Short mmCIF file of C-alpha atoms (C1' of nucleotides) in Angstrom, two decimals:
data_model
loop_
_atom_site.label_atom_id
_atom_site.label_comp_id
_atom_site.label_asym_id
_atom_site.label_seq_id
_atom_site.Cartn_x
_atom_site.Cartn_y
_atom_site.Cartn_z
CA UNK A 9 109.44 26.82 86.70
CA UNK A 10 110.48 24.64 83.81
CA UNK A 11 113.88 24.82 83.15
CA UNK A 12 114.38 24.72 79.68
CA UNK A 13 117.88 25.42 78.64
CA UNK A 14 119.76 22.44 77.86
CA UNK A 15 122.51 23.33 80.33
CA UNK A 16 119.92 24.07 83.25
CA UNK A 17 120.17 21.58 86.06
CA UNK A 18 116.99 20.57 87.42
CA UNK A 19 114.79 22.22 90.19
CA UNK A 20 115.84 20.89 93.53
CA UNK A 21 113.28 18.12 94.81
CA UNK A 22 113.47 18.70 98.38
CA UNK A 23 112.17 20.46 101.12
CA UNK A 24 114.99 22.56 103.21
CA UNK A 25 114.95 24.37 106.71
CA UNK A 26 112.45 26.99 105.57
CA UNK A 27 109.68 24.59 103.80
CA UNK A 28 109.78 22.28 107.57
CA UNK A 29 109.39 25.04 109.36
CA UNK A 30 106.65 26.36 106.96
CA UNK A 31 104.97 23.22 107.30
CA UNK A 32 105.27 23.54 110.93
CA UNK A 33 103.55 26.24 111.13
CA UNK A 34 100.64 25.59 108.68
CA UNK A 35 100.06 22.23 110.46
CA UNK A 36 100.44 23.01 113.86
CA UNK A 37 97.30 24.49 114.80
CA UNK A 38 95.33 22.02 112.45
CA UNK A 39 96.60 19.19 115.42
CA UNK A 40 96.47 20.74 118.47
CA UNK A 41 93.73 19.89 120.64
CA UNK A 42 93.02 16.87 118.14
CA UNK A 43 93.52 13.40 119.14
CA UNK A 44 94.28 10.63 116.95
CA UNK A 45 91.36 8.13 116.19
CA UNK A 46 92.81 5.58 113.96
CA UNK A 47 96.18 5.07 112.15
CA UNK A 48 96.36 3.13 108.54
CA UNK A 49 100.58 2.05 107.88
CA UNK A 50 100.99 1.52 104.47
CA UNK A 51 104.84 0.91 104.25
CA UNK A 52 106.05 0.02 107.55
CA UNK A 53 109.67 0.83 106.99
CA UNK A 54 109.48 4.12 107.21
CA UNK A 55 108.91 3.99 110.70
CA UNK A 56 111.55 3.55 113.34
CA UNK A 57 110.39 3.19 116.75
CA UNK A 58 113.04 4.07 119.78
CA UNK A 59 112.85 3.71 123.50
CA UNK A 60 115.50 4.55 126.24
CA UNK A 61 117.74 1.87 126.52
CA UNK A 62 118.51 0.08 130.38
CA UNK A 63 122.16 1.22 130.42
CA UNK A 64 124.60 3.78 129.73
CA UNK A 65 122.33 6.17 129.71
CA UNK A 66 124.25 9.63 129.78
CA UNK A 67 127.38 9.02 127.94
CA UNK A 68 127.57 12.56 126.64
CA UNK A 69 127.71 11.77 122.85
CA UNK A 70 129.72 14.59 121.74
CA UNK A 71 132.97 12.17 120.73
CA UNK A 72 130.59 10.13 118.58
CA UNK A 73 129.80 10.24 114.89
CA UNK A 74 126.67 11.03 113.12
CA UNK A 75 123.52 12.17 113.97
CA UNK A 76 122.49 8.79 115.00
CA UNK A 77 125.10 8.16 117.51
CA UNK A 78 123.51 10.92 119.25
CA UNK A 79 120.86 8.21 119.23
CA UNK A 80 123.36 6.40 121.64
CA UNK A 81 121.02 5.97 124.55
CA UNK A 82 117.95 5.09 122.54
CA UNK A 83 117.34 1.49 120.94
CA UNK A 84 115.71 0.55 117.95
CA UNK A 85 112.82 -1.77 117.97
CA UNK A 86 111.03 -4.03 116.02
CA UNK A 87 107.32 -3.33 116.78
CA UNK A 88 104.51 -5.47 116.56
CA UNK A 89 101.83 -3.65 115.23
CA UNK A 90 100.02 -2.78 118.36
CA UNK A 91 102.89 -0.90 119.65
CA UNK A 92 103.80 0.71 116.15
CA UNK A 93 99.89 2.22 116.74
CA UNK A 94 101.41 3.35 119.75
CA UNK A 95 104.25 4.48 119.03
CA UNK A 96 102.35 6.78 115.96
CA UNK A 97 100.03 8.41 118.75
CA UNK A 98 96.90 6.44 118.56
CA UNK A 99 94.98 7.70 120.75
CA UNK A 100 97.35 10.59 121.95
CA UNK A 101 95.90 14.45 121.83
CA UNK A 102 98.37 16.22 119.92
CA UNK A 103 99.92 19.51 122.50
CA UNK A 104 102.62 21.02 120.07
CA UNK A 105 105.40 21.22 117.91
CA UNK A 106 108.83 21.72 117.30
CA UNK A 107 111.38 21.64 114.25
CA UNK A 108 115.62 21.41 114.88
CA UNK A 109 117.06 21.84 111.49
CA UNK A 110 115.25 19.88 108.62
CA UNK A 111 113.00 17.78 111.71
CA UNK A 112 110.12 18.21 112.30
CA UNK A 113 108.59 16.67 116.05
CA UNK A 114 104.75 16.54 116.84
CA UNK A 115 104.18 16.18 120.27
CA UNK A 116 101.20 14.23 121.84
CA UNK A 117 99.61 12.89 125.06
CA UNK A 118 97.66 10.15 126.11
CA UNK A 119 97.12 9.49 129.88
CA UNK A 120 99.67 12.22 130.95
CA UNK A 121 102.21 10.59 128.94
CA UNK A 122 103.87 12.54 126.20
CA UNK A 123 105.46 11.03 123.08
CA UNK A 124 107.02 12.68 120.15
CA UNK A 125 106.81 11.43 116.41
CA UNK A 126 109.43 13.07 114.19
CA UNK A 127 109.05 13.71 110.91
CA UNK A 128 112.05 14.07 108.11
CA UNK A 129 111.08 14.76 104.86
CA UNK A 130 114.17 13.87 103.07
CA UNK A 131 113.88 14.69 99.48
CA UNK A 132 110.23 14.23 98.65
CA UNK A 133 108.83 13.78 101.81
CA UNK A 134 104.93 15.31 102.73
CA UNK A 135 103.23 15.95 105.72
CA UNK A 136 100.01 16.98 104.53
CA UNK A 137 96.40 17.87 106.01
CA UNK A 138 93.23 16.85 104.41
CA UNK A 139 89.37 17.75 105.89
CA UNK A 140 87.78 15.11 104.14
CA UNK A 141 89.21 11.62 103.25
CA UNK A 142 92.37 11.42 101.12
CA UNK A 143 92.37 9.20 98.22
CA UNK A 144 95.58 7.28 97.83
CA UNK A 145 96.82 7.36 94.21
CA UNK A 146 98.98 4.47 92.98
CA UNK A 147 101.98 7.55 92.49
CA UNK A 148 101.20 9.43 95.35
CA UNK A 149 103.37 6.89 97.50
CA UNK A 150 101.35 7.72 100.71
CA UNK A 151 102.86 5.58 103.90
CA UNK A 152 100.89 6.47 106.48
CA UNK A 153 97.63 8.08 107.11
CA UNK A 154 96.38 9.39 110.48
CA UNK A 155 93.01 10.20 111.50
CA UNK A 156 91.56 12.88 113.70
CA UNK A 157 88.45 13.41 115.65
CA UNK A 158 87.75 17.56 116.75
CA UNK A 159 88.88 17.26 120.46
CA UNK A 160 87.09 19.22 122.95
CA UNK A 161 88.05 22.38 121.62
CA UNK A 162 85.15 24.79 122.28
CA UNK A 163 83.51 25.26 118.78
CA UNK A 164 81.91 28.20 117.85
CA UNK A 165 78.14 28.56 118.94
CA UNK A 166 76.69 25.73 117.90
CA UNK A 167 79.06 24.01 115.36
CA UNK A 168 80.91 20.90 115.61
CA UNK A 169 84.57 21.06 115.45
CA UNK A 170 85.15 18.90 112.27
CA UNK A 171 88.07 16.03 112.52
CA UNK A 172 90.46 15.49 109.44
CA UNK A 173 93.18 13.50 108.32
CA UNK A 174 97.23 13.44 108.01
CA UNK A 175 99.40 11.67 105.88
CA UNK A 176 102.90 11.59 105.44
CA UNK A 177 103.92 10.53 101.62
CA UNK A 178 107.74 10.13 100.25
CA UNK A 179 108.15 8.63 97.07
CA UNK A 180 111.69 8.36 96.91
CA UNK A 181 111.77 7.27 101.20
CA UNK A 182 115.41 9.20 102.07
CA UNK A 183 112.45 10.83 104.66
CA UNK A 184 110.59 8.81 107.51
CA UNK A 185 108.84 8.85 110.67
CA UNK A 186 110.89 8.48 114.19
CA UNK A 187 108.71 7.49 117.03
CA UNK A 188 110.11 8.27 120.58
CA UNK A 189 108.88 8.28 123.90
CA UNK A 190 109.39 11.13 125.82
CA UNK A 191 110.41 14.97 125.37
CA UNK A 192 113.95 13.59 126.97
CA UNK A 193 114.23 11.35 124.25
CA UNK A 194 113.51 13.84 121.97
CA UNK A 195 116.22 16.06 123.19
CA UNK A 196 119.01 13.41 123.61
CA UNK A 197 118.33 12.89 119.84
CA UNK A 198 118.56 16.41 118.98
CA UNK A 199 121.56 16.87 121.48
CA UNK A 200 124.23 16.24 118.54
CA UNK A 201 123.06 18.26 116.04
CA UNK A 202 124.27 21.68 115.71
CA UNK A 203 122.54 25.49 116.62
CA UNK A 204 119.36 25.49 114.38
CA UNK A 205 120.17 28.43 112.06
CA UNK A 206 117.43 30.07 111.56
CA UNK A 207 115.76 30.24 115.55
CA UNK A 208 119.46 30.85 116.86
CA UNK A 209 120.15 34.50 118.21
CA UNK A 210 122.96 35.88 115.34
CA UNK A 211 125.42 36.42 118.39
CA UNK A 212 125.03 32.68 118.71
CA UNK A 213 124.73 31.44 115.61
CA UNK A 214 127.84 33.60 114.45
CA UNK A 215 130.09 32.60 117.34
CA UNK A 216 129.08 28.32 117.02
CA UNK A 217 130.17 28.72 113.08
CA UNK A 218 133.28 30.55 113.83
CA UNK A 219 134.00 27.83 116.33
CA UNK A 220 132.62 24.81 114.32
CA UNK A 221 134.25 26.09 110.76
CA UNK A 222 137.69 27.16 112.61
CA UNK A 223 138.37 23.37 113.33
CA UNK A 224 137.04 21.85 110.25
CA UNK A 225 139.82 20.20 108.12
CA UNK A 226 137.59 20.38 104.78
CA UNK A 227 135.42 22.38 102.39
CA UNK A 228 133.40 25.23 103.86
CA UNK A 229 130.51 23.84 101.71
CA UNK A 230 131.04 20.49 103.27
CA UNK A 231 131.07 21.74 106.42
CA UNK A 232 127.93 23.48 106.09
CA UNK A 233 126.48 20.57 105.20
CA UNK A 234 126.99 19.02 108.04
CA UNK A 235 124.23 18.83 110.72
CA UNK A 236 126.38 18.65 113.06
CA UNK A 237 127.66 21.90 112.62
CA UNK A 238 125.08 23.77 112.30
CA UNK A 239 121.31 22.10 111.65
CA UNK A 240 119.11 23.14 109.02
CA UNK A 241 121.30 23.87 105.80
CA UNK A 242 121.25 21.58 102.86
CA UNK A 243 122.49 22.21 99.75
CA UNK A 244 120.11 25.20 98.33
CA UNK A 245 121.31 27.79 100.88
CA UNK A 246 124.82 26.84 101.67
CA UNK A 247 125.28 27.45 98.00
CA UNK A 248 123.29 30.65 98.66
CA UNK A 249 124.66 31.72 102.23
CA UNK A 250 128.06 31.30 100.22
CA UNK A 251 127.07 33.32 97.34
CA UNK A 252 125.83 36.05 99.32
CA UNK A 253 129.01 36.07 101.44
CA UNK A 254 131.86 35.86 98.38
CA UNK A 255 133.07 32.96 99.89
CA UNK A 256 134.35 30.00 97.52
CA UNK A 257 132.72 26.70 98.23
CA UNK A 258 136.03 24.27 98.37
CA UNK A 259 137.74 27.11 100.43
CA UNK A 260 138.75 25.30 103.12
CA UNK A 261 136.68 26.10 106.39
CA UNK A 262 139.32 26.79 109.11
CA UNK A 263 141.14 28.96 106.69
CA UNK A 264 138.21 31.82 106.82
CA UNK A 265 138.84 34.48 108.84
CA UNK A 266 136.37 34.78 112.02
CA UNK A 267 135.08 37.95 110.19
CA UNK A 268 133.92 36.21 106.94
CA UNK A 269 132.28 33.44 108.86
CA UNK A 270 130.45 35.82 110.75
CA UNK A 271 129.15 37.37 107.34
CA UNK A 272 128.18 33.68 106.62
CA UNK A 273 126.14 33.28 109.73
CA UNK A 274 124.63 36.88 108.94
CA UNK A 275 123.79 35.95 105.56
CA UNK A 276 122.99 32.34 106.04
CA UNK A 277 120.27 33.51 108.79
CA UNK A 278 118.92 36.74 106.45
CA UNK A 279 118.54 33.81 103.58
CA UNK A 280 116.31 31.34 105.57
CA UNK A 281 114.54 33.93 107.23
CA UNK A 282 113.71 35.53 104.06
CA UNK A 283 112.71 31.73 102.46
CA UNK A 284 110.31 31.27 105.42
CA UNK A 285 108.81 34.39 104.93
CA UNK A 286 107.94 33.42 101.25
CA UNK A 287 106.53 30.26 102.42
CA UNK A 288 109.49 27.95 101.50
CA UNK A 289 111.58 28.04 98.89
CA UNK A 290 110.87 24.12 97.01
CA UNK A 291 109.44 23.55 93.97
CA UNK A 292 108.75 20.52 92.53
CA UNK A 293 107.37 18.48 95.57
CA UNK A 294 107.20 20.52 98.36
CA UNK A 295 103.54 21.50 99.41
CA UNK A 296 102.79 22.93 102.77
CA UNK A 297 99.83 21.07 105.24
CA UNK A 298 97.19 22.70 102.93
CA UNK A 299 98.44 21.10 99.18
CA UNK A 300 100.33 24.62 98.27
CA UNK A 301 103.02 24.96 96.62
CA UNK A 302 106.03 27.41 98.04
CA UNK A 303 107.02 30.59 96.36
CA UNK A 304 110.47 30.96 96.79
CA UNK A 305 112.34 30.40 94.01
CA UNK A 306 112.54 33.02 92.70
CA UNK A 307 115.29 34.19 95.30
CA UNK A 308 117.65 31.69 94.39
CA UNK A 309 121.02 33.72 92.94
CA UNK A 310 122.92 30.44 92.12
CA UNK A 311 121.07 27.09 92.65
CA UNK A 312 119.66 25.51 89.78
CA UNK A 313 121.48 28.45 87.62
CA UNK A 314 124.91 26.49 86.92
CA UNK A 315 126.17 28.09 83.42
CA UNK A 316 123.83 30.65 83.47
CA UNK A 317 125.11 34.04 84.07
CA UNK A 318 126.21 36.01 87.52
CA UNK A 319 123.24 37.63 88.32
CA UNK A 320 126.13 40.25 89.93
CA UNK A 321 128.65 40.09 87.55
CA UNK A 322 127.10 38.39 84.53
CA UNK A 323 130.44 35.92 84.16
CA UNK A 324 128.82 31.87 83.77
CA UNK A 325 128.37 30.41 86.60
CA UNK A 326 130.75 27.42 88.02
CA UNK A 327 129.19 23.86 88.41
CA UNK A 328 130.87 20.68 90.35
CA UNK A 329 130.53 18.43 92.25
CA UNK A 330 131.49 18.82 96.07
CA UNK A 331 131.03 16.37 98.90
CA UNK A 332 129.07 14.98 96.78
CA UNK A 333 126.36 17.58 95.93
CA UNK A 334 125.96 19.87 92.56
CA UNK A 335 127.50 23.06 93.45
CA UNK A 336 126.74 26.38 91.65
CA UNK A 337 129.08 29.57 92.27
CA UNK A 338 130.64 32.68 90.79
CA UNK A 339 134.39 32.23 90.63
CA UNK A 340 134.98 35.97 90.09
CA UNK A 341 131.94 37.41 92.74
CA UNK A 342 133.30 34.62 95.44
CA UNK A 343 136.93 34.85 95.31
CA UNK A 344 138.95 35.51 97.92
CA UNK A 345 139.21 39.37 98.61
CA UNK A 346 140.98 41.21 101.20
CA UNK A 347 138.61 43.83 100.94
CA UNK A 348 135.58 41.38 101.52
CA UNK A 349 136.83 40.49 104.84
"C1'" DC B 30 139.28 10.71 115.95
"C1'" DT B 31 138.66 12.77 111.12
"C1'" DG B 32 136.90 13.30 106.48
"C1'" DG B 33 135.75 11.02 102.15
"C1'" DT B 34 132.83 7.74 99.49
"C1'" DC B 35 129.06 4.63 98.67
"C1'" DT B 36 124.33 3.62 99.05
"C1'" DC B 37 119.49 3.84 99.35
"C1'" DC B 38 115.10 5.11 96.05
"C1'" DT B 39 111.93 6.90 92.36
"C1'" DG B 40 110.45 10.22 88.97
"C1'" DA B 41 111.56 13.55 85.46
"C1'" DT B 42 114.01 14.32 81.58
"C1'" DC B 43 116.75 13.54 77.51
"C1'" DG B 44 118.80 11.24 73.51
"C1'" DC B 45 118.18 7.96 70.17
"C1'" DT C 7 106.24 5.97 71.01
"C1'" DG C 8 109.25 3.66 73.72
"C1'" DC C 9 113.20 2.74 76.32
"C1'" DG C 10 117.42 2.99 78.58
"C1'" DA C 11 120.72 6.20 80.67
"C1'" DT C 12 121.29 9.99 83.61
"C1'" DC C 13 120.52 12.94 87.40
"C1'" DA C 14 118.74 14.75 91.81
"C1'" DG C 15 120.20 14.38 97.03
"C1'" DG C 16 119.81 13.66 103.15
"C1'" DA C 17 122.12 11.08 105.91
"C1'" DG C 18 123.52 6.47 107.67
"C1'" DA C 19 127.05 2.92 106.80
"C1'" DC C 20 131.44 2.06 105.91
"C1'" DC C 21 136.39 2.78 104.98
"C1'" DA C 22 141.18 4.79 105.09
#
DNA sequence: CTGGTCTCCTGATCGC
DNA sequence: TGCGATCAGGAGACCA
């Protein structure tokens, strides 16, 4: 996975829709039923603990900007260390989980109560599962470490059902841990991001694009970018999705015709699907719960592959920078063609 | 309101 | 062999 021509950019670092919701999957039913026993924080900061604020509580955020003003309704506070326990699910039984875009939320109980802890991995971000102790090397950049006792799961005849341990490492810390308090907090945080695109119906996910991309004054690539618009797509697949639909990335979004964005949303969707199904796509640092690496690369048509040639057309393939990411396309397979739609 | 730009942070890599 | 420069990028903060 080296890239070794002077020209090649590097692998991408972080973990996209398809390696959370691989992760999801691989750690879920290593939780459930298990209830946290002890927490060790590391690096405090990474943490952010919200609760429902007193007032105001149902402004509709829609007119507000960013993902956190969606957070409008919640507060930030500044735990003492007791509540930060809390707040991580000491002594909560984790029920289930749930992923919107690149987050990831593990829900727990304790007393009837629910909380939800979610997890963004930014760039180098890891949610990982261990059986026995983890060691923490000096590197490894490990922030917090959970531990589990077996629950009351009924074990097979005779055996104990073995606790285990969960850390969440991120070297670089553009990930980190939100702690809320309820499922309703959890969905008033979620409220502002867009459809998730890869659990969205096609119908849906088609018709919120057209809508979304029809009033966007920018780049489609920008736009797609945007959690807002839709949630889940970072910069490996909207450079794929766009690939795969011969759409340029600085084309400006409202100027596609309803047709080609649907052949986004119908690619975009086929992409991530097909990325989950190879267990995430990452490469460098992604790992899944159990230490494994994904196995997805190999799909990638453009990413990573600027001046190497078309795998369509053979021509060299385009590199810049746009809203402020690397960008890899091919300016003859993704011009604009009548014939394309 | 919108969209654009800066910033955070560390490790891998490259040129000298 | 070592060291500094460069690059990667999700998303909040900030600005026009």
């Amino acid at each position: 996975m080296q890239a070794k021509g002077a020209t090649l950019p590097l692998p991408s670092l972080m973990p996209e829709l398809p390696e959370v919701e691989h992760l999801r999957r691989t750690i879920e039913p290593r939780l459930l039923g298990r209830t946290v026993t002890r927490i060790e924080v590391r690096r405090a900061d990474v943490c952010k603990v919200w609760r429902a604020s007193a007032h105001g509580e149902d402004a509709a955020p829609s007119a507000s900007r960013g993902l956190s003003s969606a957070r409008q309704g919640l507060q930030r506070l500044q735990p003492d260390p007791a509540t930060l326990h809390a707040a991580l699910l000491l002594g909560h039984t984790f029920t289930g989980t749930q992923r919107r875009g690149k987050e990831l939320a593990l829900v727990a109980a304790a007393a009837g109560c629910a909380r939800v802890l979610c997890v963004h991995l930014g760039m180098t971000g890891q949610l990982r599962w261990h059986a026995t102790p983890p060691t923490f090397a000096p590197k490894a950049h490990v922030h917090v470490l959970w531990e589990l006792d077996g629950g009351e799961r009924v074990p097979a005849a005779g055996s104990k059902i073995p606790g285990g341990f969960m850390t969440f490492a991120d070297p670089r810390r553009f990930g980190g841990l939100a702690c809320l308090d309820s499922a309703g907090d959890l969905a008033h945080r979620w409220r502002a991001m867009g459809l998730d695109a890869l659990t969205t119906p096609p119908d849906d996910l088609a018709a919120a694009l057209v809508a979304e991309l029809g009033r966007a004054n920018r780049a489609v690539k920008a736009a797609l970018l945007d959690q807002r618009v839709v949630a889940g797509v970072g910069n490996i697949y909207a450079d794929e999705a766009l690939f795969a639909a011969h759409i340029l990335p600085r084309k400006l979004a409202r100027r596609l015709s309803p047709d080609r964005v649907r052949l986004l949303a119908t690619h975009l969707r086929a992409i991530l699907i097909r990325a989950v199904e190879a267990g995430g796509s990452t490469l460098r640092d992604y790992v899944n719960a159990e230490g494994d690496r994904g196995q997805a690369q190999t799909l990638h048509q453009v990413y990573g592959r600027g001046g190497l040639p078309c795998l369509a057309c053979g021509l060299s393939l385009q590199t810049a920078q746009i809203a402020q990411r690397t960008t890899v396309w091919c300016r003859a397979c993704q011009r604009d063609r009548r014939d394309w739609t």
